Coordinates of C-alpha atoms and ligand atoms in Angstrom, one line a residue:
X16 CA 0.0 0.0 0.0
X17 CA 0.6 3.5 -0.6
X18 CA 3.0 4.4 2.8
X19 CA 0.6 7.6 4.3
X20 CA 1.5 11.1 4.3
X21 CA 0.8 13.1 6.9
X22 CA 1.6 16.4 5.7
X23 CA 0.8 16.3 1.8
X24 CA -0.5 19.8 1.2
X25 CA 3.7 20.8 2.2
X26 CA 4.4 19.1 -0.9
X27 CA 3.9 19.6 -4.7
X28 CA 3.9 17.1 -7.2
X29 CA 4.8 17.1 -10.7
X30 CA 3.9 14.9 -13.3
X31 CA 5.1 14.6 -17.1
X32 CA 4.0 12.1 -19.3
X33 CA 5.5 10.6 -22.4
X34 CA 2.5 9.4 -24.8
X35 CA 2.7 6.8 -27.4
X36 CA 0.1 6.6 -30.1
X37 CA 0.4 4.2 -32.1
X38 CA -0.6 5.6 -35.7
X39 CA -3.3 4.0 -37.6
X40 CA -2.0 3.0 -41.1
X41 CA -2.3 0.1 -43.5
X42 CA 1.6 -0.2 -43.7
X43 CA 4.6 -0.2 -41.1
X44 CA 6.7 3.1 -41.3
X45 CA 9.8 1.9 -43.2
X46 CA 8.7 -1.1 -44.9
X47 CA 5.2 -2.6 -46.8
X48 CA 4.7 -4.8 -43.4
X49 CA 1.2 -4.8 -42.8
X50 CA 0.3 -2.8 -39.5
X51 CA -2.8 -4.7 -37.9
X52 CA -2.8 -6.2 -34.1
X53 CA -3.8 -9.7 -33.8
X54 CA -2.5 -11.4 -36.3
X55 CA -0.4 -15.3 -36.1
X56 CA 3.0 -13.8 -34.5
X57 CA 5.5 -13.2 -36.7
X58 CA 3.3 -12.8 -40.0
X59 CA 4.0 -9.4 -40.8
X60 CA 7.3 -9.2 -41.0
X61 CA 10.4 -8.7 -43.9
X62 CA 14.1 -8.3 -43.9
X63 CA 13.6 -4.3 -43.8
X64 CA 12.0 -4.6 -40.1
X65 CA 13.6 -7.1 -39.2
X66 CA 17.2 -5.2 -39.6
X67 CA 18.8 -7.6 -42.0
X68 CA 22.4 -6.5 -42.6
X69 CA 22.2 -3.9 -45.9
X70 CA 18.5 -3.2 -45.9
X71 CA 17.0 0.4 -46.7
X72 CA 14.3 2.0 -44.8
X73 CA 11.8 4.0 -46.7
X74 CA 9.5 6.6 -45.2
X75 CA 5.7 5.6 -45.2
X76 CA 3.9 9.3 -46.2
X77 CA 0.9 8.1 -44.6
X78 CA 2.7 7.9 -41.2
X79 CA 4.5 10.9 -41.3
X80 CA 1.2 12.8 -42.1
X81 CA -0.4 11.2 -39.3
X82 CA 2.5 12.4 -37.2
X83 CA 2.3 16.5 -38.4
X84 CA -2.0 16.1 -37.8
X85 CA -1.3 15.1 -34.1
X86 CA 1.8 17.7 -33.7
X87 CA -0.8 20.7 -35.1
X88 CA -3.8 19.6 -33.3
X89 CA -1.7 19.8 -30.0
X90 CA -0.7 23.7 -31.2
X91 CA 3.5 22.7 -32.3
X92 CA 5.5 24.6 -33.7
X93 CA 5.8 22.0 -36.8
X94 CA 9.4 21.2 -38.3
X95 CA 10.1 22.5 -41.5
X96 CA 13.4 19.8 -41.5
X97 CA 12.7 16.9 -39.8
X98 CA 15.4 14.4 -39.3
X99 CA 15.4 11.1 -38.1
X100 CA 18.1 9.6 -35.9
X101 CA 19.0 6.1 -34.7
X102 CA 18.6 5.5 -31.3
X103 CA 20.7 2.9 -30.2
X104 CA 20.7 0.1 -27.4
X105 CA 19.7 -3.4 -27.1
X106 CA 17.0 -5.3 -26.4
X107 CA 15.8 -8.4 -27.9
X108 CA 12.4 -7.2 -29.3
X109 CA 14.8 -4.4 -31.0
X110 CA 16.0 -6.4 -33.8
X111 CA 18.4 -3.8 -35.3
X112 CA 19.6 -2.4 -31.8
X113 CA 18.7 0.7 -32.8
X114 CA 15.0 2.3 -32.9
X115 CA 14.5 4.3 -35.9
X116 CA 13.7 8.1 -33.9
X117 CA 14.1 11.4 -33.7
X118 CA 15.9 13.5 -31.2
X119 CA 17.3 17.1 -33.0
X120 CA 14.5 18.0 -35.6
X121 CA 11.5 16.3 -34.6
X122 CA 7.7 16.6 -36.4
X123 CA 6.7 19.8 -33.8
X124 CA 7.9 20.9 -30.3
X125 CA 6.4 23.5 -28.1
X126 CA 2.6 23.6 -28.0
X127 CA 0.2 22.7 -26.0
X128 CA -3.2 20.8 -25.1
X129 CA -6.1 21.6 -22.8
X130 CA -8.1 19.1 -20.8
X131 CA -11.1 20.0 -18.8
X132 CA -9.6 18.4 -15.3
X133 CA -12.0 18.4 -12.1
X134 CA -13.9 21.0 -13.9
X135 CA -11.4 23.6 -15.1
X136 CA -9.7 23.9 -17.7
X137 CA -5.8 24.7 -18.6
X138 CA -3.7 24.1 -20.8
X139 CA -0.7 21.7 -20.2
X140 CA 2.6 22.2 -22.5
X141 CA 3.5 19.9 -24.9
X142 CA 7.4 19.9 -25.2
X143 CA 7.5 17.8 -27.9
X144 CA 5.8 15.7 -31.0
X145 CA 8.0 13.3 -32.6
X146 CA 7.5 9.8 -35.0
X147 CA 9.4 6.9 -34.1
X148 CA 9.3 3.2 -35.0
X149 CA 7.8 0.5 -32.4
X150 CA 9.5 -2.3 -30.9
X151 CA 8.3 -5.6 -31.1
X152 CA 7.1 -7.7 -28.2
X153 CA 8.3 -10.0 -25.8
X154 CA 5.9 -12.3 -24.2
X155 CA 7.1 -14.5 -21.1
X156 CA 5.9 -17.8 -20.5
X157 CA 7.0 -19.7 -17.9
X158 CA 10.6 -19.8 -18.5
X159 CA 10.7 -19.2 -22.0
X160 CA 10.4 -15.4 -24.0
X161 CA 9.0 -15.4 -27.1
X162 CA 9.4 -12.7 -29.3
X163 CA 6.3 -11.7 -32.0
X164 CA 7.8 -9.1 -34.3
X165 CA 4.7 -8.4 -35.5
X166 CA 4.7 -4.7 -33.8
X167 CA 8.1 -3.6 -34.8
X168 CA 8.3 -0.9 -37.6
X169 CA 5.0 0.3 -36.9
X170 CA 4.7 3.9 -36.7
X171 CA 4.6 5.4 -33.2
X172 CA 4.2 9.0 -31.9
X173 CA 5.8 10.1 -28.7
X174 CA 4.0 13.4 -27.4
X175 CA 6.1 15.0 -24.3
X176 CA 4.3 17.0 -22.0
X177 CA 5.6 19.4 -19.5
X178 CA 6.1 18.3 -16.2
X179 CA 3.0 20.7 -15.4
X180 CA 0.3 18.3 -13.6
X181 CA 0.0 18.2 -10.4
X182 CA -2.3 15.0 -9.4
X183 CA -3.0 11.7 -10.3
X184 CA -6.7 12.3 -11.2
X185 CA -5.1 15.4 -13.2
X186 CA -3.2 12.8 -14.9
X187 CA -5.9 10.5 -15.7
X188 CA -8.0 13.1 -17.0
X189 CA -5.8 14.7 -19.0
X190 CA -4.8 11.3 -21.0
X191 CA -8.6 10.7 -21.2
X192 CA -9.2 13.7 -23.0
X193 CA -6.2 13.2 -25.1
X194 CA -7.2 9.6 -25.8
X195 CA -10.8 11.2 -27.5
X196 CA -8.8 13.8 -29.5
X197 CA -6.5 11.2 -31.2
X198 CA -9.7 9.2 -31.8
X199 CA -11.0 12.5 -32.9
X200 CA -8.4 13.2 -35.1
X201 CA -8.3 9.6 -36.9
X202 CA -5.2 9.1 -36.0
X203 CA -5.0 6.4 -33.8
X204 CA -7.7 3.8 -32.3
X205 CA -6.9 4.3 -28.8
X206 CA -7.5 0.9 -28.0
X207 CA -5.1 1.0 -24.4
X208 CA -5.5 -3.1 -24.1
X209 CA -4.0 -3.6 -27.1
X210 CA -1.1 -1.1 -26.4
X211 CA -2.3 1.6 -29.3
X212 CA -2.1 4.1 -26.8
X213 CA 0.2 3.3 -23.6
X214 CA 2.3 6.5 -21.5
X215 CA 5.2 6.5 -19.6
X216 CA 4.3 8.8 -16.6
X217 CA 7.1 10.9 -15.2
X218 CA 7.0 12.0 -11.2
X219 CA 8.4 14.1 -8.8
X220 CA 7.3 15.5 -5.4
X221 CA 9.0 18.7 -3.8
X222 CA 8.1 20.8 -1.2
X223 CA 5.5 23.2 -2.1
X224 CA 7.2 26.3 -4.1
X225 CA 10.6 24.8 -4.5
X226 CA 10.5 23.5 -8.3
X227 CA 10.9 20.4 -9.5
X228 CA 12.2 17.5 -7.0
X229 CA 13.9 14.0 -8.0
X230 CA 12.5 12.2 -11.0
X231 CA 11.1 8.5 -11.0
X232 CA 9.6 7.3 -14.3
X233 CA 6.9 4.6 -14.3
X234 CA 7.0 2.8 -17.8
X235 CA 4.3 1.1 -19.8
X236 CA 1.7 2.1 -18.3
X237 CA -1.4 0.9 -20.5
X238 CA -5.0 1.7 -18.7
X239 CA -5.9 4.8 -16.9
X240 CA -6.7 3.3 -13.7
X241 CA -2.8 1.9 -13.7
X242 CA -1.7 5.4 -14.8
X243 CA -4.0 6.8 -11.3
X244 CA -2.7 4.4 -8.8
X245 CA 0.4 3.9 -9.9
X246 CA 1.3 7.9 -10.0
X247 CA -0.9 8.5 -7.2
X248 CA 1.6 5.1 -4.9
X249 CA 4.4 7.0 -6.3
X250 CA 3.6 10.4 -5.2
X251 CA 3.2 9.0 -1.5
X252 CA 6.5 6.6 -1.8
X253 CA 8.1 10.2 -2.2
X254 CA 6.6 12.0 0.2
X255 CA 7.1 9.5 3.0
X256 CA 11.0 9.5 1.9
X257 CA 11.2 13.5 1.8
X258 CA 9.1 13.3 4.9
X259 CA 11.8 11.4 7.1
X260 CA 14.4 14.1 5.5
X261 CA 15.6 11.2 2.7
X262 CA 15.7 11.5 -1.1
X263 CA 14.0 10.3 -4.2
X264 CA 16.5 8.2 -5.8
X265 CA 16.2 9.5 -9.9
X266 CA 15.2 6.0 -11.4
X267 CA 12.9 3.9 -13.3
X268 CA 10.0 2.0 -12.0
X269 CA 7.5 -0.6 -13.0
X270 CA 3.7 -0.8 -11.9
X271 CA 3.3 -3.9 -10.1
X272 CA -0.3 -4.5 -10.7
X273 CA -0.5 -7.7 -8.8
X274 CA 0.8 -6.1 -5.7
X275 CA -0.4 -2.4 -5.9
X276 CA 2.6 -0.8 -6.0
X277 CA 5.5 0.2 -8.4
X278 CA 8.6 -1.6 -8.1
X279 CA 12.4 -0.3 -9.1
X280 CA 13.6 -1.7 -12.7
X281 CA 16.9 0.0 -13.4
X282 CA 18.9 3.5 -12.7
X283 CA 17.7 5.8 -15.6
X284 CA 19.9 6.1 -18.6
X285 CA 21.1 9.5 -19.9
X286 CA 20.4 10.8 -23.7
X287 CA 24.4 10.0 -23.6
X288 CA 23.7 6.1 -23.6
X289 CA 21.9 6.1 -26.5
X290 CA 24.8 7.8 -28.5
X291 CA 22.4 9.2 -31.5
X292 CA 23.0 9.8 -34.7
X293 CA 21.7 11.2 -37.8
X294 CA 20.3 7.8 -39.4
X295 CA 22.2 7.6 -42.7
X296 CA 19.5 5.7 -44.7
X297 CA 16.7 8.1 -44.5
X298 CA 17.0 11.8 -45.7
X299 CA 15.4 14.7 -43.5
X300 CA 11.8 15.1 -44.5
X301 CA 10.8 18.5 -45.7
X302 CA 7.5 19.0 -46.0
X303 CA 6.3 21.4 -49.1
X304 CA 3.2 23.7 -49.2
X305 CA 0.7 21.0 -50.6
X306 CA 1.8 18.5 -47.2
X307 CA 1.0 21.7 -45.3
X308 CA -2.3 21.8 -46.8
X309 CA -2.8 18.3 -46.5
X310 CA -2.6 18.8 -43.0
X311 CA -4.8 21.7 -42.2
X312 CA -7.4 19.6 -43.9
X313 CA -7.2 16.6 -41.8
X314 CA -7.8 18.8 -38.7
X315 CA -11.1 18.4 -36.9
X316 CA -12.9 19.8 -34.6
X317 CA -11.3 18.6 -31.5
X318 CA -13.6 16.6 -28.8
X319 CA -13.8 19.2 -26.0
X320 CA -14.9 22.4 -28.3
X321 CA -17.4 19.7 -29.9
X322 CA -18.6 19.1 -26.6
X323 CA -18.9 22.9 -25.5
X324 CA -20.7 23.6 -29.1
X325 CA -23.2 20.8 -28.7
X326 CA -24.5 22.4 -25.5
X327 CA -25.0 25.6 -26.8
X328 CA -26.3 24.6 -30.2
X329 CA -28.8 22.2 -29.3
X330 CA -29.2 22.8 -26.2
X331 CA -28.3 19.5 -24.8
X332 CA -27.2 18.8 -20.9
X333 CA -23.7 18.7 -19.7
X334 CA -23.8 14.9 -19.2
X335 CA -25.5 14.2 -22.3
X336 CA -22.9 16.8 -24.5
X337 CA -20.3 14.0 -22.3
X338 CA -21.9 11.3 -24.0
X339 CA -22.1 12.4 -27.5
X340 CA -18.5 13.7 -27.6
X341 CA -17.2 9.9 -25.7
X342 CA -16.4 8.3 -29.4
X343 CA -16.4 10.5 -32.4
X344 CA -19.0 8.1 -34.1
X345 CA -21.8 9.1 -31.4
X346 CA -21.0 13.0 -31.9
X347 CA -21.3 12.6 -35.9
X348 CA -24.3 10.7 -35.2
X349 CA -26.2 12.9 -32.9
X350 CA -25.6 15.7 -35.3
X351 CA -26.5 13.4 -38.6
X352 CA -29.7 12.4 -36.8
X353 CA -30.9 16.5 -36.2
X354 CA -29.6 17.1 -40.1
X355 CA -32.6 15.0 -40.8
X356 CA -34.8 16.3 -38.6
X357 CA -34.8 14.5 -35.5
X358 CA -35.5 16.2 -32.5
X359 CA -31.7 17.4 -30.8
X360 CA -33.6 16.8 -26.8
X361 CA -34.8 13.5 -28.0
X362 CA -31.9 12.2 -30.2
X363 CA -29.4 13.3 -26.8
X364 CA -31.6 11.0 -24.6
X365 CA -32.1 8.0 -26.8
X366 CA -28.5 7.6 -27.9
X367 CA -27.5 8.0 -24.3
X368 CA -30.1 5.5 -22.5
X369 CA -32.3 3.1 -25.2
X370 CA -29.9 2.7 -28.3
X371 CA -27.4 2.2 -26.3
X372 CA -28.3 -0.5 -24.1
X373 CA -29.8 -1.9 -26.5
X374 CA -26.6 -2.0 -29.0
X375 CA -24.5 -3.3 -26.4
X376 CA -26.9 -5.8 -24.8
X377 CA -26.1 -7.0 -29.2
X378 CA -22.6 -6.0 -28.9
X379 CA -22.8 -3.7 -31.9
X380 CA -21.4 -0.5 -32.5
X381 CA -23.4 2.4 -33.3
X382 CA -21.9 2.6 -37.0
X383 CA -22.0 -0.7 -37.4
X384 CA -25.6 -1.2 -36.6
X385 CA -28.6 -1.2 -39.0
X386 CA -29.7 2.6 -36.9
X387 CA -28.9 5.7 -39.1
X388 CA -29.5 9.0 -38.4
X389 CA -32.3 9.0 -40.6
X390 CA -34.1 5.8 -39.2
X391 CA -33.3 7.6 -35.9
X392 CA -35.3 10.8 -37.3
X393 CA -38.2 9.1 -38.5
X394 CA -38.6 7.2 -35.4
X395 CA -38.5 10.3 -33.1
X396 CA -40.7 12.2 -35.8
X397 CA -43.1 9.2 -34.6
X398 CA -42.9 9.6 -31.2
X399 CA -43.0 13.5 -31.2
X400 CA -46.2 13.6 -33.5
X401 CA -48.2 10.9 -31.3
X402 CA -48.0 8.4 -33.9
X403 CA -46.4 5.9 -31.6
X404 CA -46.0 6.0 -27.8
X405 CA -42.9 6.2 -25.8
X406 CA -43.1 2.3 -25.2
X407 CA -44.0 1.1 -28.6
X408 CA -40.8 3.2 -29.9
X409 CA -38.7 1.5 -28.1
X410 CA -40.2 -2.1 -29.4
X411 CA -40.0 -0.3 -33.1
X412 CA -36.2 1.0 -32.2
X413 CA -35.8 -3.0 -31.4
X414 CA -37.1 -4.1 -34.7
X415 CA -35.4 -1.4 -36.8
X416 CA -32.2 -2.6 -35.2
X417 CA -32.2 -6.4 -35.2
X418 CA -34.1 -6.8 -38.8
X419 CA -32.7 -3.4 -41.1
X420 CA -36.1 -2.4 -41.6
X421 CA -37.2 1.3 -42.0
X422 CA -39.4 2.6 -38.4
X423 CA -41.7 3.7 -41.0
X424 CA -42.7 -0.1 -42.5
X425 CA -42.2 -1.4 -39.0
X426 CA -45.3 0.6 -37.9
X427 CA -47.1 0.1 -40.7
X428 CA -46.4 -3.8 -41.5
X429 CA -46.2 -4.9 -37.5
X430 CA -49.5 -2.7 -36.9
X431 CA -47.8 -0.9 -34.2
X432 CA -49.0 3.0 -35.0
X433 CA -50.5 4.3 -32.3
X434 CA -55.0 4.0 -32.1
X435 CA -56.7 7.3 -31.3
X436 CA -60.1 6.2 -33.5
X437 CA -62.7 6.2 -30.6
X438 CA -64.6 4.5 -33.2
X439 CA -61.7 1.4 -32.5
X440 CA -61.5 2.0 -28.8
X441 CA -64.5 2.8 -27.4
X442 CA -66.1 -0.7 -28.0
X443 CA -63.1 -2.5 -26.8
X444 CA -63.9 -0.4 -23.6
X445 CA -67.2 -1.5 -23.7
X446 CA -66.5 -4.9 -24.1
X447 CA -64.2 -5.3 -21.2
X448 CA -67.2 -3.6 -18.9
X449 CA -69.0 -6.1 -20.3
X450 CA -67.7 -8.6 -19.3
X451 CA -66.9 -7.3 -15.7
X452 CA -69.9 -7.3 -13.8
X453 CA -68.5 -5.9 -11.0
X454 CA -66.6 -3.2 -12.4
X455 CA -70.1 -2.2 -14.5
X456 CA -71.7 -1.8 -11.2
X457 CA -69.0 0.5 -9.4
X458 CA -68.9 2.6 -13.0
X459 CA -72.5 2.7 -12.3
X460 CA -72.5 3.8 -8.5
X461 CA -69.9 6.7 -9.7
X462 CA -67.0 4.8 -8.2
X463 CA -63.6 6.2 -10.3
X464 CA -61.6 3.2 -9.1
X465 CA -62.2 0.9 -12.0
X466 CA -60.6 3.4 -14.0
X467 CA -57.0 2.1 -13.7
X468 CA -58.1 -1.3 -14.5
X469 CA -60.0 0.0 -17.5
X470 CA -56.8 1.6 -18.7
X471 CA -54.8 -1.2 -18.2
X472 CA -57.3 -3.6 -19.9
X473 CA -57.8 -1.9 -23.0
X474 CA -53.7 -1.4 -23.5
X475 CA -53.8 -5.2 -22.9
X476 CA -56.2 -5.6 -25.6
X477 CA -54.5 -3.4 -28.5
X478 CA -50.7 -4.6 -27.4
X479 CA -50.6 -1.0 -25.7
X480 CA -50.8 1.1 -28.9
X481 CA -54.3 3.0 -27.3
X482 CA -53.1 6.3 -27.1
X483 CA -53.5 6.9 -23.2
X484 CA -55.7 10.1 -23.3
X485 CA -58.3 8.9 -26.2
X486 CA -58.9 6.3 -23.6
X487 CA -59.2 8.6 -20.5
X488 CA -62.1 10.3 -22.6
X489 CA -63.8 7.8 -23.0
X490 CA -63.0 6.4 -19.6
X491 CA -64.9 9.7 -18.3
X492 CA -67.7 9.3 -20.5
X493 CA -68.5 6.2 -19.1
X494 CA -69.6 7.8 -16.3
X495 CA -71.8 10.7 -17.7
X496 CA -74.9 8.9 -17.0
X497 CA -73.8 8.9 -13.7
X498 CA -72.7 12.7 -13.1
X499 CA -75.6 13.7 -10.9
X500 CA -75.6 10.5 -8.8
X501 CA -73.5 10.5 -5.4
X502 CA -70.2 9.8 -6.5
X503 CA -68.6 8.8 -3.5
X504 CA -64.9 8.5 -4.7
X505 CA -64.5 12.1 -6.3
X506 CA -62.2 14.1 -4.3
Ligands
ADP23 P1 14.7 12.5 -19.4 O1 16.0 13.0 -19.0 O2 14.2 11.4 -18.5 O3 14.6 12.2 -20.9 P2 13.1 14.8 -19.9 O4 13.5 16.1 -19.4 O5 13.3 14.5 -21.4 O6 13.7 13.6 -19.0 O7 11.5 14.7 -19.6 C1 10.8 13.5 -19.8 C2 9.5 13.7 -19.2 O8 9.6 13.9 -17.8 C3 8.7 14.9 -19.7 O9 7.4 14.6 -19.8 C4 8.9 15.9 -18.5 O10 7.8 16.8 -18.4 C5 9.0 15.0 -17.3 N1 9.8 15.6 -16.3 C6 11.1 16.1 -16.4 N2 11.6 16.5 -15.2 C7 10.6 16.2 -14.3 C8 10.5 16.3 -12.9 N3 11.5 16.8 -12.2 N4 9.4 15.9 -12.3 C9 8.4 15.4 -13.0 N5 8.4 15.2 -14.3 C10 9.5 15.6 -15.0
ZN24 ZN1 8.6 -5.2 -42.7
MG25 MG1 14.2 12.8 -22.6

């Protein structure tokens, strides 16, 4: 466990992470490898990333775009002479010994990103956006390592932050919000299971107002709640040491998630170590005016102003502006769903309660389900004009879903729209009196508590599509005969 700390608010945490987002693209970065997760180990591989003696590396363009989108949507300073370097050490899932990087010139330095973190917003600094190629990976088993080279050569970003949060939860937030605006962007899936998006968090704790302290970097950390608790352990491991006049030994540490706690694995290497150099098979990249442009027009609307524009534009709750802006696919959605005339309050509450339990009960996807925006419209045009209730929607939302069909024919061809023809009701009504003996005689004495029975009756009869107030009419009228009598249950 965490060791307490008794006087936290004396000290000041500091926390930088180093983000790697993974780029979505149909090749590797230097090579035609294919770039997919999950395939049979060791399928998607060639002598290129695989660092065969005398191979040449050749720069994927749709990997170094991805790289500049990211870099501008985070506010860089992009690189007008970007150079990659080779980074050298060894390590068995790094065939080469050397990881294709960059360390002078990378894609974009100095700009920075703003997360809304418990409730306010600021901007945190991002020191640096640079495109690198991954490693492979190293599985143990028992007392065998096997090595899948699947992974290595695909293209990887490495965003730097500042070391400017202060909190675990800070933390977490912030890499929340940055995990929607990759997804935003298209640029990576930010699956954090299958290690597309993973951070290395940096910490130190100081007394309050006296800078940065001591360094300890936690690596691989691949789910928020690891990224929480293992910053938020770390933060007290250094307080209790500062606390008993010690010092934070400058090091790098694992995430123990078995035993809650993060556990030394070796005394941090120096830029020095890595000893690198300009890589001599790859020339700088200099992008020209028409990669500039191809940029700017890959940028989107990034998930947090989405979120701010939905509230004001339609109106929608804070929670349910949340919801929409959670997966890019929901937000386009929503918005797809009013462009066709669905009703923004409506569309907001049924994508956020109905349609999606009811998708993931199936375990589909919004985009890949048989719902679109205009099926979505129609329905709630339904609903809103009284042509089907609340209840019967959500049976037509059912059917729409599970058998393509338009809400429109579902109505019609299942008999589902909604009956207001007194001419239909009122000798259903009639007929359930009928044949209640007892409830005829309390209509009769003026009594008004049949009338919940009634109601219930004659939805049981028409598979509830009576619209509820045609048959409180004619409820009521039963008991015209009766008006004058003594009716003992009126209040
Ligand atoms: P390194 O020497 O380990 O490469 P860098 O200065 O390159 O360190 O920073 C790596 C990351 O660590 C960055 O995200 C940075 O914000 C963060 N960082 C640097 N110094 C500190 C510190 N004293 N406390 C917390 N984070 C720090
Ligand atoms: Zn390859
Ligand atoms: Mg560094």
């Amino acid at each position: 466990m965490a060791p307490a700390a008794s006087f936290a608010a004396a000290y000041q945490p500091h926390i930088g992470l180093e983000i790697h987002v993974q780029l979505i693209t149909a090749s590797k970065v230097f090579c035609q490898c294919r770039n997919a997760f999950g395939d049979r180990p060791n399928e998607n591989v060639c002598p290129v990333c695989l660092g065969y003696p005398g191979i040449l590396p050749a720069l994927n363009s749709e990997a170094v775009l991805g790289a500049y989108v990211l870099a501008r949507a985070l506010g860089c300073t992009l690189s007008t002479r970007t150079v990659f370097e080779r980074k050298n050490y060894f390590y068995p899932d790094l065939p080469k010994n050397y990881q294709i990087s960059q360390f002078g010139a990378p894609v974009g330095r100095d700009g920075a990103f703003t997360a809304e973190i418990d409730g306010l917003r600021a901007p945190v600094g991002i020191r640096e956006v640079h495109l690198e190629e991954d490693a492979g990976k190293m599985i143990h088993a028992g007392d065998i390592s096997l090595l899948d080279y699947n992974r290595t050569g695909t293209p990887l970003v490495e965003v730097v932050t500042q070391p400017e949060l202060t909190s675990a939860t800070a933390a977490e937030q912030f890499l929340e919000e940055f995990r929607r605006t990759v997804r935003f962007l298209g640029v990576c899936d930010g699956n954090m299971e299958q290690g597309s998006l993973r951070c290395d968090a940096n910490v130190s704790v100081n007394r309050a107002g006296a800078g940065l302290g001591n360094k300890v970097e936690i690596k691989n950390l691949n789910s928020f709640k690891f990224v929480r608790n293992a910053l938020a352990f770390e933060i007290g491991r250094q307080t209790a040491i500062l606390e008993e006049g010690g010092a934070v030994r400058v090091e790098t540490r694992l995430w123990n998630e078995n035993r809650d706690c993060t556990e030394p694995m070796r005394v941090k290497e120096s830029e020095d170590d890595y000893r690198y150099f300009p890589e001599p098979d790859l020339p700088p990249f200099c992008p020209d005016e028409p990669f500039f442009a191809a940029v700017e027009e890959r940028l989107v609307e990034l998930p947090l102003a989405r979120r701010d524009r939905l509230r004001e534009q339609y109106a929608v709750t804070a929670q349910q502006a949340a919801f929409l802006t959670a997966e890019p696919d929901t937000a386009e959605f929503f918005e797809r769903t009013v462009a066709a005339g669905g009703d923004a309050s409506l569309a907001a509450r049924w994508l956020g309660a109905d349609i999606r339990g009811y998708l993931n009960q199936r375990r589909e996807t919004l985009a890949g389900s048989h719902l679109t925006p205009e099926r979505l419209a129609a329905l709630l045009a339904m609903l809103n004009s009284g042509a089907v209730s609340g209840k019967i929607a959500k049976q037509v939302l059912a059917k729409v879903i599970a058998e393509d069909r338009d809400p429109d024919a579902v109505v019609e061809e299942d008999g589902l729209r909604q009956v207001t023809d007194a001419g239909v009701l009122r000798p259903i009504l009639e007929r359930i009196v009928a044949d209640n003996p007892r409830v005829a005689a309390q209509i009769a004495a003026g009594e008004r508590k049949p009338a919940g029975f009634l109601m219930g009756q004659v939805m049981r009869h028409t598979a509830g599509r009576a619209h509820p107030d045609q048959v409180h009419a004619l409820i009521d009228a039963l008991y015209e005969p009766a008006q004058n009598g003594e009716s003992n249950d009126r209040d």
